[in-house]
Amino acid sequence: MQEIILIKNGELALKGLNRSTFESVLVKNIKRRMQDLGSFVISRSQSTITIEPTDEGFDTDEAVERLSKVFGIAAFQRAAAVEKDMDAILAVAPAYLEAQLADISTFKVEAKRSDKKFPLTSPEISREVGGALLGRFPHLTVDVHHPDRVVTVEIREKKAYIRCDQIKGAGGMPVGTGGKAALLISGGIDSPVAGWMLAKRGIVLDAIHFASPPFTSPQAEMKVHDLLSQVAKYSGDIGLYTVPFTEIQEQIRDNCPEELFTLVMRRFMMRISERIARREDCAALITGESVGQVASQTMLALGCTDAVVNMPVFRPLIGMDKDEIIIRSRQIDTFDISIRPYEDCCTVFTPKHPRTRPKLEFLEQAEQALDVENLIQRAVDGARFEIIRCTF
Ligand code: ATP
Ligand code: MG
């Protein structure tokens, strides 16, 4: 018996050209994720994409695991592909469905015939398959109105397909349909989740990390790598810029009022990120900020950070509580990496009493003590680029 995978697209509201772009980007992303699992054929019809392995060694379990991380997939199903012959169908169905029918008590069979030359009608197919399942599994009864599970038998052009459970997909839009944005990633819990959320809406990610050696360690940079590797399983490859930030932080420490340290620093991060983002054709910045989480994330403080950039800043976590963010970070497997105990540049030189109701003019005044343009340019020029690959 051969097993295939049927994939249902998400975002059913899409129409016309959008729909076909959505589907072709989705197919490309699926191919890329599966390419090392063995050979297979992908086909599209209506809103279903079919993956048909063409060699024995194709690892379907691993394929399913990877598909669960591909945005743009609403749901998918595994199905047994058998000869278009009733004896073959009746022989395979009970064995193939055994595990999926073990823990339920009612089912029904739905048959679909796209090949109208098949000798049995749909109701006849349903009856025969239903009978075979009842004979083999005495704990089951048929309930046509509210079954625990629906078994589908589909007679198509070349083969018959038997399937049962629907697996929920990652949802969202295929990555690549929404343009590109730059994620400011810190090594904490929030920013990887923020990046994941926008990748889910189809946006390709670049990432920017500010490092302040020797105050921050190589382990802190390793942590950012590991976080991005995990996000890349969903988003695809991520270009990472590591920006030298020590000089700027020291200059701020030596020349600005202590209660403004964090905000002046955040304004530098935004300015530098915008430069890099524009050069990379990113249309927005993404941060992991959430209103009120820390002093630099009050509404007024966020306004002061936004004042230095001229492109949209996406903050997908803005209205989320920390525990909601943590639930998501556990689900996408970034939490355990995020809680490794290495210092981020934000925790270096933290003021004892940061301003929570900052005034823009005080910040602008404080920054006059610094050679802002040169500091930004040196940081941008000193940034190191690498690609964090999507690997499994
Ligand atoms: P996170 O979990 O993202 O670390 P946090 O609660 O530590 O968030 P802050 O340190 O105030 O929050 O940072 C707010 C946002 O600023 C982060 O979500 C991230 O987008 C960005 N950011 C902070 N530090 C860095 C850094 N070293 N490099 C790049 N971006 C950063
Ligand atoms: Mg945070």
mmCIF file with all atom_site columns, N, CA, C and O in Angstrom, residues 172-201:
data_model
loop_
_atom_site.group_PDB
_atom_site.id
_atom_site.type_symbol
_atom_site.label_atom_id
_atom_site.label_alt_id
_atom_site.label_comp_id
_atom_site.label_asym_id
_atom_site.label_entity_id
_atom_site.label_seq_id
_atom_site.pdbx_PDB_ins_code
_atom_site.Cartn_x
_atom_site.Cartn_y
_atom_site.Cartn_z
_atom_site.occupancy
_atom_site.B_iso_or_equiv
_atom_site.pdbx_formal_charge
_atom_site.auth_seq_id
_atom_site.auth_comp_id
_atom_site.auth_asym_id
_atom_site.auth_atom_id
_atom_site.pdbx_PDB_model_num
ATOM 1   N N  . GLY A 1 172 ? -2.583 30.597 8.535  1.00 0.00 ? 172 GLY A N  1
ATOM 2   C CA . GLY A 1 172 ? -1.849 31.758 8.029  1.00 0.00 ? 172 GLY A CA 1
ATOM 3   C C  . GLY A 1 172 ? -1.720 31.786 6.517  1.00 0.00 ? 172 GLY A C  1
ATOM 4   O O  . GLY A 1 172 ? -2.487 31.152 5.790  1.00 0.00 ? 172 GLY A O  1
ATOM 5   N N  . MET A 1 173 ? -0.733 32.552 6.062  1.00 0.00 ? 173 MET A N  1
ATOM 6   C CA . MET A 1 173 ? -0.491 32.755 4.628  1.00 0.00 ? 173 MET A CA 1
ATOM 7   C C  . MET A 1 173 ? 0.886  32.188 4.272  1.00 0.00 ? 173 MET A C  1
ATOM 8   O O  . MET A 1 173 ? 1.791  32.232 5.095  1.00 0.00 ? 173 MET A O  1
ATOM 9   N N  . PRO A 1 174 ? 1.065  31.706 3.038  1.00 0.00 ? 174 PRO A N  1
ATOM 10  C CA . PRO A 1 174 ? 2.378  31.178 2.663  1.00 0.00 ? 174 PRO A CA 1
ATOM 11  C C  . PRO A 1 174 ? 3.459  32.263 2.768  1.00 0.00 ? 174 PRO A C  1
ATOM 12  O O  . PRO A 1 174 ? 3.260  33.379 2.285  1.00 0.00 ? 174 PRO A O  1
ATOM 13  N N  . VAL A 1 175 ? 4.587  31.916 3.398  1.00 0.00 ? 175 VAL A N  1
ATOM 14  C CA . VAL A 1 175 ? 5.676  32.881 3.537  1.00 0.00 ? 175 VAL A CA 1
ATOM 15  C C  . VAL A 1 175 ? 6.178  33.258 2.147  1.00 0.00 ? 175 VAL A C  1
ATOM 16  O O  . VAL A 1 175 ? 6.476  32.384 1.332  1.00 0.00 ? 175 VAL A O  1
ATOM 17  N N  . GLY A 1 176 ? 6.224  34.564 1.893  1.00 0.00 ? 176 GLY A N  1
ATOM 18  C CA . GLY A 1 176 ? 6.633  35.031 0.563  1.00 0.00 ? 176 GLY A CA 1
ATOM 19  C C  . GLY A 1 176 ? 5.497  35.754 -0.139 1.00 0.00 ? 176 GLY A C  1
ATOM 20  O O  . GLY A 1 176 ? 5.712  36.414 -1.149 1.00 0.00 ? 176 GLY A O  1
ATOM 21  N N  . THR A 1 177 ? 4.287  35.653 0.402  1.00 0.00 ? 177 THR A N  1
ATOM 22  C CA . THR A 1 177 ? 3.175  36.368 -0.221 1.00 0.00 ? 177 THR A CA 1
ATOM 23  C C  . THR A 1 177 ? 3.008  37.765 0.370  1.00 0.00 ? 177 THR A C  1
ATOM 24  O O  . THR A 1 177 ? 2.200  38.547 -0.109 1.00 0.00 ? 177 THR A O  1
ATOM 25  N N  . GLY A 1 178 ? 3.763  38.081 1.427  1.00 0.00 ? 178 GLY A N  1
ATOM 26  C CA . GLY A 1 178 ? 3.502  39.341 2.126  1.00 0.00 ? 178 GLY A CA 1
ATOM 27  C C  . GLY A 1 178 ? 4.661  40.309 2.146  1.00 0.00 ? 178 GLY A C  1
ATOM 28  O O  . GLY A 1 178 ? 4.645  41.279 2.897  1.00 0.00 ? 178 GLY A O  1
ATOM 29  N N  . GLY A 1 179 ? 5.704  40.080 1.322  1.00 0.00 ? 179 GLY A N  1
ATOM 30  C CA . GLY A 1 179 ? 6.859  40.964 1.345  1.00 0.00 ? 179 GLY A CA 1
ATOM 31  C C  . GLY A 1 179 ? 7.820  40.590 2.465  1.00 0.00 ? 179 GLY A C  1
ATOM 32  O O  . GLY A 1 179 ? 7.726  39.506 3.037  1.00 0.00 ? 179 GLY A O  1
ATOM 33  N N  . LYS A 1 180 ? 8.747  41.523 2.804  1.00 0.00 ? 180 LYS A N  1
ATOM 34  C CA . LYS A 1 180 ? 9.805  41.206 3.762  1.00 0.00 ? 180 LYS A CA 1
ATOM 35  C C  . LYS A 1 180 ? 9.860  42.272 4.844  1.00 0.00 ? 180 LYS A C  1
ATOM 36  O O  . LYS A 1 180 ? 9.642  43.443 4.576  1.00 0.00 ? 180 LYS A O  1
ATOM 37  N N  . ALA A 1 181 ? 10.150 41.856 6.083  1.00 0.00 ? 181 ALA A N  1
ATOM 38  C CA . ALA A 1 181 ? 10.299 42.811 7.187  1.00 0.00 ? 181 ALA A CA 1
ATOM 39  C C  . ALA A 1 181 ? 11.488 42.397 8.044  1.00 0.00 ? 181 ALA A C  1
ATOM 40  O O  . ALA A 1 181 ? 11.915 41.243 8.013  1.00 0.00 ? 181 ALA A O  1
ATOM 41  N N  . ALA A 1 182 ? 12.015 43.358 8.813  1.00 0.00 ? 182 ALA A N  1
ATOM 42  C CA . ALA A 1 182 ? 13.194 43.088 9.645  1.00 0.00 ? 182 ALA A CA 1
ATOM 43  C C  . ALA A 1 182 ? 12.791 42.966 11.106 1.00 0.00 ? 182 ALA A C  1
ATOM 44  O O  . ALA A 1 182 ? 12.216 43.883 11.685 1.00 0.00 ? 182 ALA A O  1
ATOM 45  N N  . LEU A 1 183 ? 13.097 41.819 11.698 1.00 0.00 ? 183 LEU A N  1
ATOM 46  C CA . LEU A 1 183 ? 12.769 41.533 13.098 1.00 0.00 ? 183 LEU A CA 1
ATOM 47  C C  . LEU A 1 183 ? 13.929 41.926 13.995 1.00 0.00 ? 183 LEU A C  1
ATOM 48  O O  . LEU A 1 183 ? 15.054 41.467 13.800 1.00 0.00 ? 183 LEU A O  1
ATOM 49  N N  . LEU A 1 184 ? 13.666 42.770 14.994 1.00 0.00 ? 184 LEU A N  1
ATOM 50  C CA . LEU A 1 184 ? 14.688 43.069 15.999 1.00 0.00 ? 184 LEU A CA 1
ATOM 51  C C  . LEU A 1 184 ? 14.629 41.949 17.024 1.00 0.00 ? 184 LEU A C  1
ATOM 52  O O  . LEU A 1 184 ? 13.639 41.816 17.750 1.00 0.00 ? 184 LEU A O  1
ATOM 53  N N  . ILE A 1 185 ? 15.683 41.139 17.061 1.00 0.00 ? 185 ILE A N  1
ATOM 54  C CA . ILE A 1 185 ? 15.630 39.970 17.942 1.00 0.00 ? 185 ILE A CA 1
ATOM 55  C C  . ILE A 1 185 ? 16.647 40.092 19.058 1.00 0.00 ? 185 ILE A C  1
ATOM 56  O O  . ILE A 1 185 ? 17.809 40.404 18.838 1.00 0.00 ? 185 ILE A O  1
ATOM 57  N N  . SER A 1 186 ? 16.176 39.843 20.296 1.00 0.00 ? 186 SER A N  1
ATOM 58  C CA . SER A 1 186 ? 17.013 40.114 21.453 1.00 0.00 ? 186 SER A CA 1
ATOM 59  C C  . SER A 1 186 ? 17.573 38.879 22.127 1.00 0.00 ? 186 SER A C  1
ATOM 60  O O  . SER A 1 186 ? 18.570 38.959 22.822 1.00 0.00 ? 186 SER A O  1
ATOM 61  N N  . GLY A 1 187 ? 16.936 37.753 21.992 1.00 0.00 ? 187 GLY A N  1
ATOM 62  C CA . GLY A 1 187 ? 17.337 36.594 22.793 1.00 0.00 ? 187 GLY A CA 1
ATOM 63  C C  . GLY A 1 187 ? 16.350 36.338 23.909 1.00 0.00 ? 187 GLY A C  1
ATOM 64  O O  . GLY A 1 187 ? 16.451 35.346 24.628 1.00 0.00 ? 187 GLY A O  1
ATOM 65  N N  . GLY A 1 188 ? 15.368 37.221 24.081 1.00 0.00 ? 188 GLY A N  1
ATOM 66  C CA . GLY A 1 188 ? 14.343 37.020 25.108 1.00 0.00 ? 188 GLY A CA 1
ATOM 67  C C  . GLY A 1 188 ? 13.208 36.149 24.611 1.00 0.00 ? 188 GLY A C  1
ATOM 68  O O  . GLY A 1 188 ? 13.298 35.518 23.552 1.00 0.00 ? 188 GLY A O  1
ATOM 69  N N  . ILE A 1 189 ? 12.129 36.151 25.369 1.00 0.00 ? 189 ILE A N  1
ATOM 70  C CA . ILE A 1 189 ? 10.982 35.301 25.028 1.00 0.00 ? 189 ILE A CA 1
ATOM 71  C C  . ILE A 1 189 ? 10.140 35.929 23.914 1.00 0.00 ? 189 ILE A C  1
ATOM 72  O O  . ILE A 1 189 ? 9.604  35.234 23.052 1.00 0.00 ? 189 ILE A O  1
ATOM 73  N N  . ASP A 1 190 ? 10.049 37.254 23.930 1.00 0.00 ? 190 ASP A N  1
ATOM 74  C CA . ASP A 1 190 ? 9.050  37.919 23.094 1.00 0.00 ? 190 ASP A CA 1
ATOM 75  C C  . ASP A 1 190 ? 9.396  38.021 21.608 1.00 0.00 ? 190 ASP A C  1
ATOM 76  O O  . ASP A 1 190 ? 8.550  37.738 20.753 1.00 0.00 ? 190 ASP A O  1
ATOM 77  N N  . SER A 1 191 ? 10.613 38.456 21.305 1.00 0.00 ? 191 SER A N  1
ATOM 78  C CA . SER A 1 191 ? 10.879 38.761 19.893 1.00 0.00 ? 191 SER A CA 1
ATOM 79  C C  . SER A 1 191 ? 10.764 37.552 18.949 1.00 0.00 ? 191 SER A C  1
ATOM 80  O O  . SER A 1 191 ? 10.256 37.716 17.836 1.00 0.00 ? 191 SER A O  1
ATOM 81  N N  . PRO A 1 192 ? 11.202 36.330 19.348 1.00 0.00 ? 192 PRO A N  1
ATOM 82  C CA . PRO A 1 192 ? 10.994 35.201 18.416 1.00 0.00 ? 192 PRO A CA 1
ATOM 83  C C  . PRO A 1 192 ? 9.509  34.953 18.131 1.00 0.00 ? 192 PRO A C  1
ATOM 84  O O  . PRO A 1 192 ? 9.145  34.635 16.996 1.00 0.00 ? 192 PRO A O  1
ATOM 85  N N  . VAL A 1 193 ? 8.679  35.150 19.151 1.00 0.00 ? 193 VAL A N  1
ATOM 86  C CA . VAL A 1 193 ? 7.231  34.959 18.957 1.00 0.00 ? 193 VAL A CA 1
ATOM 87  C C  . VAL A 1 193 ? 6.695  36.016 17.988 1.00 0.00 ? 193 VAL A C  1
ATOM 88  O O  . VAL A 1 193 ? 5.906  35.727 17.088 1.00 0.00 ? 193 VAL A O  1
ATOM 89  N N  . ALA A 1 194 ? 7.185  37.256 18.153 1.00 0.00 ? 194 ALA A N  1
ATOM 90  C CA . ALA A 1 194 ? 6.744  38.341 17.260 1.00 0.00 ? 194 ALA A CA 1
ATOM 91  C C  . ALA A 1 194 ? 7.107  38.015 15.806 1.00 0.00 ? 194 ALA A C  1
ATOM 92  O O  . ALA A 1 194 ? 6.299  38.194 14.890 1.00 0.00 ? 194 ALA A O  1
ATOM 93  N N  . GLY A 1 195 ? 8.316  37.494 15.587 1.00 0.00 ? 195 GLY A N  1
ATOM 94  C CA . GLY A 1 195 ? 8.746  37.132 14.227 1.00 0.00 ? 195 GLY A CA 1
ATOM 95  C C  . GLY A 1 195 ? 7.888  36.010 13.663 1.00 0.00 ? 195 GLY A C  1
ATOM 96  O O  . GLY A 1 195 ? 7.426  36.067 12.513 1.00 0.00 ? 195 GLY A O  1
ATOM 97  N N  . TRP A 1 196 ? 7.641  35.016 14.496 1.00 0.00 ? 196 TRP A N  1
ATOM 98  C CA . TRP A 1 196 ? 6.797  33.881 14.073 1.00 0.00 ? 196 TRP A CA 1
ATOM 99  C C  . TRP A 1 196 ? 5.414  34.380 13.645 1.00 0.00 ? 196 TRP A C  1
ATOM 100 O O  . TRP A 1 196 ? 4.870  33.937 12.640 1.00 0.00 ? 196 TRP A O  1
ATOM 101 N N  . MET A 1 197 ? 4.871  35.333 14.408 1.00 0.00 ? 197 MET A N  1
ATOM 102 C CA . MET A 1 197 ? 3.516  35.806 14.105 1.00 0.00 ? 197 MET A CA 1
ATOM 103 C C  . MET A 1 197 ? 3.440  36.498 12.743 1.00 0.00 ? 197 MET A C  1
ATOM 104 O O  . MET A 1 197 ? 2.457  36.357 12.015 1.00 0.00 ? 197 MET A O  1
ATOM 105 N N  . LEU A 1 198 ? 4.477  37.245 12.386 1.00 0.00 ? 198 LEU A N  1
ATOM 106 C CA . LEU A 1 198 ? 4.408  37.913 11.080 1.00 0.00 ? 198 LEU A CA 1
ATOM 107 C C  . LEU A 1 198 ? 4.781  36.973 9.938  1.00 0.00 ? 198 LEU A C  1
ATOM 108 O O  . LEU A 1 198 ? 4.259  37.104 8.829  1.00 0.00 ? 198 LEU A O  1
ATOM 109 N N  . ALA A 1 199 ? 5.651  36.002 10.222 1.00 0.00 ? 199 ALA A N  1
ATOM 110 C CA . ALA A 1 199 ? 5.913  34.972 9.200  1.00 0.00 ? 199 ALA A CA 1
ATOM 111 C C  . ALA A 1 199 ? 4.603  34.245 8.892  1.00 0.00 ? 199 ALA A C  1
ATOM 112 O O  . ALA A 1 199 ? 4.310  33.906 7.747  1.00 0.00 ? 199 ALA A O  1
ATOM 113 N N  . LYS A 1 200 ? 3.798  34.056 9.928  1.00 0.00 ? 200 LYS A N  1
ATOM 114 C CA . LYS A 1 200 ? 2.504  33.396 9.752  1.00 0.00 ? 200 LYS A CA 1
ATOM 115 C C  . LYS A 1 200 ? 1.595  34.179 8.806  1.00 0.00 ? 200 LYS A C  1
ATOM 116 O O  . LYS A 1 200 ? 0.720  33.613 8.151  1.00 0.00 ? 200 LYS A O  1
ATOM 117 N N  . ARG A 1 201 ? 1.797  35.475 8.736  1.00 0.00 ? 201 ARG A N  1
ATOM 118 C CA . ARG A 1 201 ? 0.998  36.274 7.807  1.00 0.00 ? 201 ARG A CA 1
ATOM 119 C C  . ARG A 1 201 ? 1.674  36.402 6.437  1.00 0.00 ? 201 ARG A C  1
ATOM 120 O O  . ARG A 1 201 ? 1.335  37.285 5.653  1.00 0.00 ? 201 ARG A O  1
#
